[in-house]
Coordinates of N, CA and C in Angstrom, one line a residue:
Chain G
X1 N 132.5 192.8 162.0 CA 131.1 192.4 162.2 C 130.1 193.5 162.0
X2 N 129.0 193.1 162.2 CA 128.0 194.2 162.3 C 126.8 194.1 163.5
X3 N 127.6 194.8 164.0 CA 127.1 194.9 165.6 C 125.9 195.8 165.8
X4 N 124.9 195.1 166.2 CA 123.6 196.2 166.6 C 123.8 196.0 168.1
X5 N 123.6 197.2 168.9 CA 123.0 197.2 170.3 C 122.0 198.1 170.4
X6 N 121.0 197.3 171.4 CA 120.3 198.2 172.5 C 119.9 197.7 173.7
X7 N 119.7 198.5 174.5 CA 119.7 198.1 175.9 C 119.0 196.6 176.1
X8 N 119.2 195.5 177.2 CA 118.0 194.7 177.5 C 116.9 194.7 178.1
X9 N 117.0 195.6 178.8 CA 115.3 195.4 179.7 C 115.2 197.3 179.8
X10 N 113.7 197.6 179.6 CA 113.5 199.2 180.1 C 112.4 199.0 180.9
X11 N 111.9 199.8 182.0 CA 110.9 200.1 182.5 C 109.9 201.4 182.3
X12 N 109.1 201.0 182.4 CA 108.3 202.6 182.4 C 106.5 202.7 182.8
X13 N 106.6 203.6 182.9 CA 104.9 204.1 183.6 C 103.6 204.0 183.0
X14 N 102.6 203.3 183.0 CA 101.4 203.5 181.4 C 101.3 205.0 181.9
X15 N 101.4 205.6 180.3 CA 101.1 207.1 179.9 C 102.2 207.6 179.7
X16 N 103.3 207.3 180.0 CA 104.6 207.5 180.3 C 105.0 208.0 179.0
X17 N 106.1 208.7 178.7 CA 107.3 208.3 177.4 C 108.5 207.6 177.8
X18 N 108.6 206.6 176.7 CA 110.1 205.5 177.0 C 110.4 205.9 175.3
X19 N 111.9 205.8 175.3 CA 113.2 205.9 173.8 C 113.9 204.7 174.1
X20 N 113.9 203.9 173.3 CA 114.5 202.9 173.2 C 115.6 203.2 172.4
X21 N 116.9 203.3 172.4 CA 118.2 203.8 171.2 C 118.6 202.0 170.8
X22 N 119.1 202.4 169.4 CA 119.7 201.5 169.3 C 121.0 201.7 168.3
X23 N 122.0 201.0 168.4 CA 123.8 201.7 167.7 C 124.0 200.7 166.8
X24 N 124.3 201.3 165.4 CA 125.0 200.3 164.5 C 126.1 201.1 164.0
X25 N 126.8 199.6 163.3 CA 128.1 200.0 162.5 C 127.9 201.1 161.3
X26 N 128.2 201.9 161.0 CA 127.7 202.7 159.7 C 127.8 202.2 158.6
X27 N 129.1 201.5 158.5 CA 130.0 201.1 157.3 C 128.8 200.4 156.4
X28 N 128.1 200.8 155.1 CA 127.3 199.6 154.2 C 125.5 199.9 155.1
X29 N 125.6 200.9 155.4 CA 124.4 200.9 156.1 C 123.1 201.2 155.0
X30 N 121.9 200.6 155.6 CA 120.8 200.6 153.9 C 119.7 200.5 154.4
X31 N 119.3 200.7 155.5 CA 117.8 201.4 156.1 C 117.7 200.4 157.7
X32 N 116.6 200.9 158.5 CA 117.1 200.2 159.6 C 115.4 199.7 160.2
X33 N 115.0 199.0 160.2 CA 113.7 198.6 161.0 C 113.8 198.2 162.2
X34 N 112.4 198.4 162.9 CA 112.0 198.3 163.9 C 110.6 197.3 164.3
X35 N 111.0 196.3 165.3 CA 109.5 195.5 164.9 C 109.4 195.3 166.8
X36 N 108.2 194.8 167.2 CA 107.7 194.5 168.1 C 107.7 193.2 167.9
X37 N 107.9 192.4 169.6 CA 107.1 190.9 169.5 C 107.0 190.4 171.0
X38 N 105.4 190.5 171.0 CA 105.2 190.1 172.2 C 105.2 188.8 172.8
X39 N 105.5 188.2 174.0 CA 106.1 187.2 174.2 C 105.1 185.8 173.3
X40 N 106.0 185.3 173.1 CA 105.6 183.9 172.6 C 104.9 184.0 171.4
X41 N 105.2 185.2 170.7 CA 104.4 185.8 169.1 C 105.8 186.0 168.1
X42 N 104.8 186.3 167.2 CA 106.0 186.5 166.2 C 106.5 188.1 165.5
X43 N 107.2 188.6 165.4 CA 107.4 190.0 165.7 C 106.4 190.5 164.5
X44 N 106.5 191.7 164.8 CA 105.4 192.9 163.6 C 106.7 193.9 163.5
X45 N 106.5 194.4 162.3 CA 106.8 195.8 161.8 C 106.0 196.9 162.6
X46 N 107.3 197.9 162.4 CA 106.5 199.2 163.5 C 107.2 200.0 162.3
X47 N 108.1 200.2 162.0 CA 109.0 201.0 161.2 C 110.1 201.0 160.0
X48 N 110.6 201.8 159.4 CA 111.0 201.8 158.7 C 111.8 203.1 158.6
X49 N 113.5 203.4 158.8 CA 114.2 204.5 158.7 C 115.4 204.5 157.6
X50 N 115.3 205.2 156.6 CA 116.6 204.9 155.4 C 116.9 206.6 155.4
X51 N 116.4 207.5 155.6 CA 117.2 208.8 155.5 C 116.7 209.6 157.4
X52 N 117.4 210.2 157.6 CA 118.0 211.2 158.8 C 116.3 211.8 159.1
X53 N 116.2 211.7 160.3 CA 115.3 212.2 160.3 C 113.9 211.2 161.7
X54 N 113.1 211.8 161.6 CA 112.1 211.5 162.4 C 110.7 211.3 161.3
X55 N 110.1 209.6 161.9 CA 109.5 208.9 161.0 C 108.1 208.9 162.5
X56 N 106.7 209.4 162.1 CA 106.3 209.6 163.1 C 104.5 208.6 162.7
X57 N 104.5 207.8 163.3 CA 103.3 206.8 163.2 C 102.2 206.6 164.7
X58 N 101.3 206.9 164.7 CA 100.3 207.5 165.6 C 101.2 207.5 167.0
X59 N 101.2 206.3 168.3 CA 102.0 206.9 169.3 C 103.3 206.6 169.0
X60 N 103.6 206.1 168.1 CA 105.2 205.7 168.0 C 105.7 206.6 166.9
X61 N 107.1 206.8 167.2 CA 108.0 207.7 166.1 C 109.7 207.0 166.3
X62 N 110.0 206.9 165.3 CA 111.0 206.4 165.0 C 112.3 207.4 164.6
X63 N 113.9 207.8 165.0 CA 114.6 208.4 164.5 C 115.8 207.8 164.3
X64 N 116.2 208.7 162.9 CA 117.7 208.1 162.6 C 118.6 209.0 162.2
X65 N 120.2 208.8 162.6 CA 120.8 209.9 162.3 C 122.1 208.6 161.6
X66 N 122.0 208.9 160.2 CA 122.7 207.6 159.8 C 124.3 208.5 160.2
X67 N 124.9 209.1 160.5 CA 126.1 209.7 161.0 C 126.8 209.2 161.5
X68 N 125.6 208.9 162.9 CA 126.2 208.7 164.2 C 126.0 207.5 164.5
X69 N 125.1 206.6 163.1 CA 124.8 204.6 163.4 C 124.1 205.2 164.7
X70 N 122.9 205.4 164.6 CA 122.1 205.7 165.7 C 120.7 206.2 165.5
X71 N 119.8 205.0 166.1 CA 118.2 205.0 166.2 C 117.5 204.8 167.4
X72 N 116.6 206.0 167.5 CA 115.9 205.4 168.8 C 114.4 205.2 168.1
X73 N 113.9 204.4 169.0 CA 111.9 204.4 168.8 C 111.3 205.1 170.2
X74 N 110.4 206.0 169.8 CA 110.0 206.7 170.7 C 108.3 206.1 171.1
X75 N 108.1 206.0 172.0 CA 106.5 205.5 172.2 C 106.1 206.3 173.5
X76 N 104.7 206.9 173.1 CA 103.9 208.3 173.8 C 102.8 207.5 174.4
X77 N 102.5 208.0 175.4 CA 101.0 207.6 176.3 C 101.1 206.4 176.1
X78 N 101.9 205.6 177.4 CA 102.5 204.0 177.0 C 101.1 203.6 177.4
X79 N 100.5 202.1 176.9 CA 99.9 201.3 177.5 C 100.1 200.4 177.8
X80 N 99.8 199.2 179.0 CA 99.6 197.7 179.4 C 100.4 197.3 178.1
X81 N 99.3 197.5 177.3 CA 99.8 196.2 175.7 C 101.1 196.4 175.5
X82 N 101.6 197.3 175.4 CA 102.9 198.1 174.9 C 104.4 197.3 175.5
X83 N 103.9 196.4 176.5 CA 104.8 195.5 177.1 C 104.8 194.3 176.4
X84 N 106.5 194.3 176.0 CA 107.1 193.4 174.7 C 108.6 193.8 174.7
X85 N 108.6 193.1 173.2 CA 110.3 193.4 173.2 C 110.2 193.9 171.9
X86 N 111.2 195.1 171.4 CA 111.7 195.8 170.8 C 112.8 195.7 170.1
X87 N 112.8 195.2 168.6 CA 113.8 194.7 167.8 C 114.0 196.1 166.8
X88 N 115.8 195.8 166.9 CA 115.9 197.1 165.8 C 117.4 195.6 164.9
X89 N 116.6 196.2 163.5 CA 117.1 195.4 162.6 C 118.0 196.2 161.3
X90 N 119.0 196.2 161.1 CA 119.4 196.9 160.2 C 120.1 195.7 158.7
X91 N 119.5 196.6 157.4 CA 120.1 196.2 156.4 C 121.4 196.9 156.1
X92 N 122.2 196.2 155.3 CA 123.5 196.5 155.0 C 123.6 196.3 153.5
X93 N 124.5 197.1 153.0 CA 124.8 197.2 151.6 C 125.4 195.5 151.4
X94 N 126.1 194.5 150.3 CA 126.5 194.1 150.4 C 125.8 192.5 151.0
X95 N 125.0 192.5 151.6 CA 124.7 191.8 152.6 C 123.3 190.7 151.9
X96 N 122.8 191.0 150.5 CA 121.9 190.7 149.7 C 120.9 191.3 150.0
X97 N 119.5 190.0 150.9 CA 118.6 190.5 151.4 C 118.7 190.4 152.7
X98 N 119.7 190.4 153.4 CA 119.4 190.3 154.8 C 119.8 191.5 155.9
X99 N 118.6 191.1 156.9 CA 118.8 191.8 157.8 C 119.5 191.6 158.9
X100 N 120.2 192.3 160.0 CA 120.7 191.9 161.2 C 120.0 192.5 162.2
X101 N 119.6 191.3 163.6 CA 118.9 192.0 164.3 C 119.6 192.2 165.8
X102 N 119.2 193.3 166.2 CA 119.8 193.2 167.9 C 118.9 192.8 168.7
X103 N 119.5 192.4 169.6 CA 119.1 191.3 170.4 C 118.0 191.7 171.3
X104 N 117.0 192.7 171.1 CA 115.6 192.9 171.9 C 115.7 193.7 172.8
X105 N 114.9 194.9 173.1 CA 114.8 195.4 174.2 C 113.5 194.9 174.6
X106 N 113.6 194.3 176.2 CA 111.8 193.8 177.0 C 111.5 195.1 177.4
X107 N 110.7 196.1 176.9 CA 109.8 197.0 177.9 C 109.0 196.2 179.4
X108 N 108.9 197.0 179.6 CA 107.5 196.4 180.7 C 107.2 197.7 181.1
X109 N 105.9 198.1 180.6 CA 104.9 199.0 181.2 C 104.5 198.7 182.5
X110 N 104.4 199.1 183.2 CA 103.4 198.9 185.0 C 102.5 200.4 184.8
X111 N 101.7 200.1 186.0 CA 100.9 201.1 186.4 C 101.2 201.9 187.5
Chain Z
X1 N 92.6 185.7 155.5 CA 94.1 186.0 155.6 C 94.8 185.8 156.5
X2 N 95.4 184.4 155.7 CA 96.3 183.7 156.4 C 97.9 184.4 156.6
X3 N 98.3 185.1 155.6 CA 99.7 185.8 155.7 C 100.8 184.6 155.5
X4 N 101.7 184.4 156.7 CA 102.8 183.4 156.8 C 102.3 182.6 157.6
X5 N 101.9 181.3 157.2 CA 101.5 180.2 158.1 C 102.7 178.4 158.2
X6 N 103.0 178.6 159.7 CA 104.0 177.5 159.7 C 103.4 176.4 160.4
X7 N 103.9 175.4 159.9 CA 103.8 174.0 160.8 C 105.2 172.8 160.9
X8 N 105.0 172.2 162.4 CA 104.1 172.7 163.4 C 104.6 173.8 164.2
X9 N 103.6 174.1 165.3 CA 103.6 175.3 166.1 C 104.7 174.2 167.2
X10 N 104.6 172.7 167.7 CA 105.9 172.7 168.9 C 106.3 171.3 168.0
X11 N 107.5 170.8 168.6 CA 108.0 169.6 168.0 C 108.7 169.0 169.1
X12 N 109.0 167.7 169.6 CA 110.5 167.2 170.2 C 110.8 166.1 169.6
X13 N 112.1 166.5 169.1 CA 112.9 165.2 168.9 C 113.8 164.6 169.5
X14 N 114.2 163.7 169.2 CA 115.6 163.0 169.3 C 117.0 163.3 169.1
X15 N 118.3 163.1 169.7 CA 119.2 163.7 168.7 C 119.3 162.4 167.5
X16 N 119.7 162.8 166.4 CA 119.8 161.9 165.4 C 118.4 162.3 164.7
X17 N 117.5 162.4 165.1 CA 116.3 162.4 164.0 C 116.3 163.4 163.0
X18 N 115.4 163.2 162.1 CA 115.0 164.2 161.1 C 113.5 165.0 161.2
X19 N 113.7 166.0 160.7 CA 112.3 167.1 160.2 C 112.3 167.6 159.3
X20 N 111.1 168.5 158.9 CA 111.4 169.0 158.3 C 109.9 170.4 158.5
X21 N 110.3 171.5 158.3 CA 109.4 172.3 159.0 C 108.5 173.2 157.3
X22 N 107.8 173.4 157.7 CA 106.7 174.1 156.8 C 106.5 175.5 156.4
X23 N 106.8 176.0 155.7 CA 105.9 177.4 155.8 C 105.5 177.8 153.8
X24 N 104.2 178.3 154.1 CA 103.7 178.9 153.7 C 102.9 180.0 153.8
X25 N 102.9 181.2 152.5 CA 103.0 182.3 152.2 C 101.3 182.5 151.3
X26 N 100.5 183.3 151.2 CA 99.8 183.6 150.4 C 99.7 184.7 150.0
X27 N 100.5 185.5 150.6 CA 100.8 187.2 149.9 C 101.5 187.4 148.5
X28 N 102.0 186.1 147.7 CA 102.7 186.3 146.4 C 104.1 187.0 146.6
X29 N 104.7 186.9 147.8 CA 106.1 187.4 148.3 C 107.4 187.1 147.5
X30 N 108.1 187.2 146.8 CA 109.4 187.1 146.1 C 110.3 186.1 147.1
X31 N 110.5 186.9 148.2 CA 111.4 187.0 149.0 C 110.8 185.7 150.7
X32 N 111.9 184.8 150.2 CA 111.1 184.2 151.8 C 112.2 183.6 152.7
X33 N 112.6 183.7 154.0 CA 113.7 183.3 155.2 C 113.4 182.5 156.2
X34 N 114.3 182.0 156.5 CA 114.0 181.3 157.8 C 115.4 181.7 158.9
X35 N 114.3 181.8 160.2 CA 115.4 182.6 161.1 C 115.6 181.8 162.4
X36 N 116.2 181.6 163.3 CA 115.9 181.2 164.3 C 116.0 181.9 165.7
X37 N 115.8 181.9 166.8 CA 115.8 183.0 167.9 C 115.9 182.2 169.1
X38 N 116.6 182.5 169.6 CA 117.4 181.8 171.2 C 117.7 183.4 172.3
X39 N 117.4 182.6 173.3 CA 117.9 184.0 174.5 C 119.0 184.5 174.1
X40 N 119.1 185.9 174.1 CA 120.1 186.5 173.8 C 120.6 186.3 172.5
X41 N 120.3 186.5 171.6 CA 121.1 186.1 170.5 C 120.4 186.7 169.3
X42 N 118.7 187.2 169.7 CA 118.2 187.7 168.6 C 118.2 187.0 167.3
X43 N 117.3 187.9 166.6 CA 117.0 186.6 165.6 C 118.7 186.6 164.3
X44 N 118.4 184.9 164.0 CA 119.6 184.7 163.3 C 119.1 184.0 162.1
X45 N 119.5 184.4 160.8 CA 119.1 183.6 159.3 C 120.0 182.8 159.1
X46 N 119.0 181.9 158.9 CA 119.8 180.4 158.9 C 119.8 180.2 157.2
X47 N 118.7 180.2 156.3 CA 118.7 180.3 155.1 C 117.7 181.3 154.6
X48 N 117.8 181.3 152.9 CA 116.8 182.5 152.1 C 116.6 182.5 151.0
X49 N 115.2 182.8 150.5 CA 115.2 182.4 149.0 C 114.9 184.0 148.3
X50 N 115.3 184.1 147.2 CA 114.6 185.0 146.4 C 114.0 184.9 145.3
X51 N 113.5 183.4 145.2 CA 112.9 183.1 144.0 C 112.3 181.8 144.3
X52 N 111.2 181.4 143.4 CA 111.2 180.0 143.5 C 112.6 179.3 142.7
X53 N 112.8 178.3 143.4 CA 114.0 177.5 142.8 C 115.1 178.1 143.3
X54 N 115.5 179.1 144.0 CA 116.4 179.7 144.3 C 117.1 179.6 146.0
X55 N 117.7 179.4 146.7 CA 118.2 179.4 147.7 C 119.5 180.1 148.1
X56 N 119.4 180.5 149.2 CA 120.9 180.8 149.7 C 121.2 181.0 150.8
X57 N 122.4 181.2 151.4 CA 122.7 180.7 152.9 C 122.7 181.4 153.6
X58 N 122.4 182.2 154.6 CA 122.8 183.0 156.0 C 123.5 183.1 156.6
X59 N 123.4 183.2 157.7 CA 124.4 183.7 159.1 C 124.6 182.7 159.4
X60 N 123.9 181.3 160.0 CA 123.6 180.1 160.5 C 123.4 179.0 160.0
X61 N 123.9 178.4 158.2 CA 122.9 177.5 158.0 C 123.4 176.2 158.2
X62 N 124.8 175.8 158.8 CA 125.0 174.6 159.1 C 124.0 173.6 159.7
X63 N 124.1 172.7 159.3 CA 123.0 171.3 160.0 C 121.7 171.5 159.2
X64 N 121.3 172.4 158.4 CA 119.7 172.7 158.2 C 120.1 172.9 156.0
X65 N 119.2 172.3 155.6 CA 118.7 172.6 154.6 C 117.4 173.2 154.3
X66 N 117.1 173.6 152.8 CA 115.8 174.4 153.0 C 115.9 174.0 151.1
X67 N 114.6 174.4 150.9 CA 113.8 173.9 149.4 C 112.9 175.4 149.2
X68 N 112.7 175.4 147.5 CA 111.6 176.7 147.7 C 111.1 176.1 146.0
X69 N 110.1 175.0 146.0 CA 110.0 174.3 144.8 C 108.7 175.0 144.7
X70 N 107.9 175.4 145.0 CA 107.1 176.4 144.6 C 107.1 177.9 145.3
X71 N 106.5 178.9 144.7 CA 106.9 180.7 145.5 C 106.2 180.6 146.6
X72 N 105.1 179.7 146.8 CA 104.7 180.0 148.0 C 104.7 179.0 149.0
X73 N 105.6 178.4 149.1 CA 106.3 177.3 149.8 C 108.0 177.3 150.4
X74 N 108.0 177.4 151.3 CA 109.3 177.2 151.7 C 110.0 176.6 152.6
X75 N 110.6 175.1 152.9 CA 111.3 174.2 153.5 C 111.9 174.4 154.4
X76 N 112.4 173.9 155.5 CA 113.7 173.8 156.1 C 113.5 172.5 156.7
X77 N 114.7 171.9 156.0 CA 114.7 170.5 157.0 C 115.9 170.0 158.1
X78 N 115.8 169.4 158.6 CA 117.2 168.9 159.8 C 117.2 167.6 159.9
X79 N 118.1 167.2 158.6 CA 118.4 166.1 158.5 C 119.1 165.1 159.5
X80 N 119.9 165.5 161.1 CA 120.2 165.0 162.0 C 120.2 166.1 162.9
X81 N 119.6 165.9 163.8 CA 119.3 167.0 165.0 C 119.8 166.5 165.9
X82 N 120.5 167.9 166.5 CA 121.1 168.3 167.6 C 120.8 169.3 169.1
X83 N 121.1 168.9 169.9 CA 120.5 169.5 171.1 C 120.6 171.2 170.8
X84 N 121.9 171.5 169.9 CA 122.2 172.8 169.6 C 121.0 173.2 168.9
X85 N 120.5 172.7 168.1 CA 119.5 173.1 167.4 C 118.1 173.9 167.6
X86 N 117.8 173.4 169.5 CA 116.6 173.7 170.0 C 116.5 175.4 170.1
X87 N 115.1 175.9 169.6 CA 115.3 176.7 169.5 C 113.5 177.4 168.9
X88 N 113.3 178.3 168.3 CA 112.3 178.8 167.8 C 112.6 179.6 166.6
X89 N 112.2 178.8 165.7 CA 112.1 179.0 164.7 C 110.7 179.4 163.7
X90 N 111.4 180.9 162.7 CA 110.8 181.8 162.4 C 110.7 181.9 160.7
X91 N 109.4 181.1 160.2 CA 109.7 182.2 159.0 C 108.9 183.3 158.5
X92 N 109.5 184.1 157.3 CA 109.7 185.6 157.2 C 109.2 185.1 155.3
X93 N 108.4 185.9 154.8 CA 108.5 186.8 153.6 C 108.3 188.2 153.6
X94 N 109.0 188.8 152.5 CA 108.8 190.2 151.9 C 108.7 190.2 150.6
X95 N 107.8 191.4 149.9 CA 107.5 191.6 148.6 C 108.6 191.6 147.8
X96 N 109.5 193.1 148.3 CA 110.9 193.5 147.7 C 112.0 192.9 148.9
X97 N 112.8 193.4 148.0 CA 114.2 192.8 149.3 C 114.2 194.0 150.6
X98 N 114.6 193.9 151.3 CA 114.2 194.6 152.5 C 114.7 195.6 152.5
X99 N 115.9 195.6 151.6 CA 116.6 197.3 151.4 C 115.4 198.2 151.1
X100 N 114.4 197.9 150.2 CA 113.9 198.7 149.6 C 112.4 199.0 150.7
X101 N 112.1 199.1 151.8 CA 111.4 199.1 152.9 C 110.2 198.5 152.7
X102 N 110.6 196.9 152.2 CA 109.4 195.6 152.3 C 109.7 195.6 153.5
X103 N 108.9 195.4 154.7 CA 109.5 194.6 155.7 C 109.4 193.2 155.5
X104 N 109.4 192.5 156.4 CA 109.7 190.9 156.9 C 107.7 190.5 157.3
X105 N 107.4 190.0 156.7 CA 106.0 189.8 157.2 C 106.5 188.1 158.0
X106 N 106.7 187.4 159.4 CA 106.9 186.5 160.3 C 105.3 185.7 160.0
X107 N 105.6 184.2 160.2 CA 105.3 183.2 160.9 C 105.0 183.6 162.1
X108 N 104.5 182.3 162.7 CA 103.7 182.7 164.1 C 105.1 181.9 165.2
X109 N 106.0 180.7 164.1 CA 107.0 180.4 164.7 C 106.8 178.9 165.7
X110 N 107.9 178.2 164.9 CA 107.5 176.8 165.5 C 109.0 176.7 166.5
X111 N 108.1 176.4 167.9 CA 109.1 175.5 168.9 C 110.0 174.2 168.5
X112 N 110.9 174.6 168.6 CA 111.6 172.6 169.0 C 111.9 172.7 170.1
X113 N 112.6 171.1 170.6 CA 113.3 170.9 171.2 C 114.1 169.7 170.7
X114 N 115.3 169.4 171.3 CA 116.0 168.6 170.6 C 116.6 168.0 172.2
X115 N 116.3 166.5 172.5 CA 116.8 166.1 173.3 C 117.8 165.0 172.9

């Protein structure tokens, strides 16, 4: 199979920093996204990771170490809004156009 | 700018009955899917087109068909619905195939239920 994980539920502080990781299979691996969706919405793109490295978009930054099948999304000076869930979705060689997604991380910011 | 617009937003059926759900695209997208999303399970592609006239099948597409008779049009129907089925369903276009970092531009995503 091709197994994505990341955690289910994180907590964290507004202002805070939270890393969300997320693990895949390596085997056929072919870039990996990240999208937001807040409850009862339909998810958004945040990112986009196909080579090693750190992908850095105003508070959010994205990393990938295709080695180790391993991505985290990094999010700086959390706010209220910032409470949702966190999809990390990876394409695979082989696989056409599709993507596989793991099963959501729910942030919840508090104050 | 409408983007990906679906209908409808909730539905309930029957078991046995039919639908058939809507989406349209105005971005000129190549590429268009439909996904579905249940607790725990993250999203799952049920079917996919890469063309008009073109189809093909997913992770999930038992019970569901889907149509793509024009590019900016894309089908899924449920010709006998089942309680299994309830669920929230998603559709997606992208420009390029996603390898090449189109993302998934989402619907706003229609509820069923299937009693």
């Amino acid at each position: 199979g091709q197994n994505i994980d990341q955690p289910t539920e994180m907590t964290a502080t507004e202002g805070a920093i939270v890393q969300i990781n997320c693990t895949y299979q390596t085997s056929g691996f072919n870039g990996l996204f990240w999208y937001q969706q807040h409850a009862g919405e339909a998810p958004t793109f945040l990112s986009y990771n196909v080579l090693d490295g750190l992908e850095e978009k105003g508070r959010f930054s994205s990393f990938l170490s295709r080695s180790k099948g391993y991505s985290y999304l990094l999010l700086k000076e959390l706010q209220m809004k910032d409470s949702a869930s966190y999809l990390c979705a990876v394409a695979f060689t082989g696989g056409g156009n599709k993507l596989t997604f793991g099963t959501g991380t729910q942030l919840k910011v508090e104050l | 700018n409408a983007g990906v617009t679906q209908t409808p937003k909730f539905r309930v059926l029957k078991t046995g009955q039919s639908m058939t759900l809507l989406c349209a695209q105005d971005m000129n997208h190549e590429y268009m899917y439909w996904y579905r999303q249940d607790p725990g399970m993250g999203l799952r592609l049920i079917h996919y087109s890469v063309g008009e006239g073109t189809t093909a099948k997913g992770e999930v597409p038992d019970g569901y068909n889907v149509s793509r008779l024009k590019k900016q049009n894309f089908l899924l129907g449920l010709e006998s619905a089942a309680p299994s089925q309830t669920s929230v369903y998603f559709c997606a276009s992208s420009y390029l195939r996603t390898a090449n970092n189109s993302p998934l531009h989402f619907g706003n995503g229609t509820r069923l239920t299937v009693t």
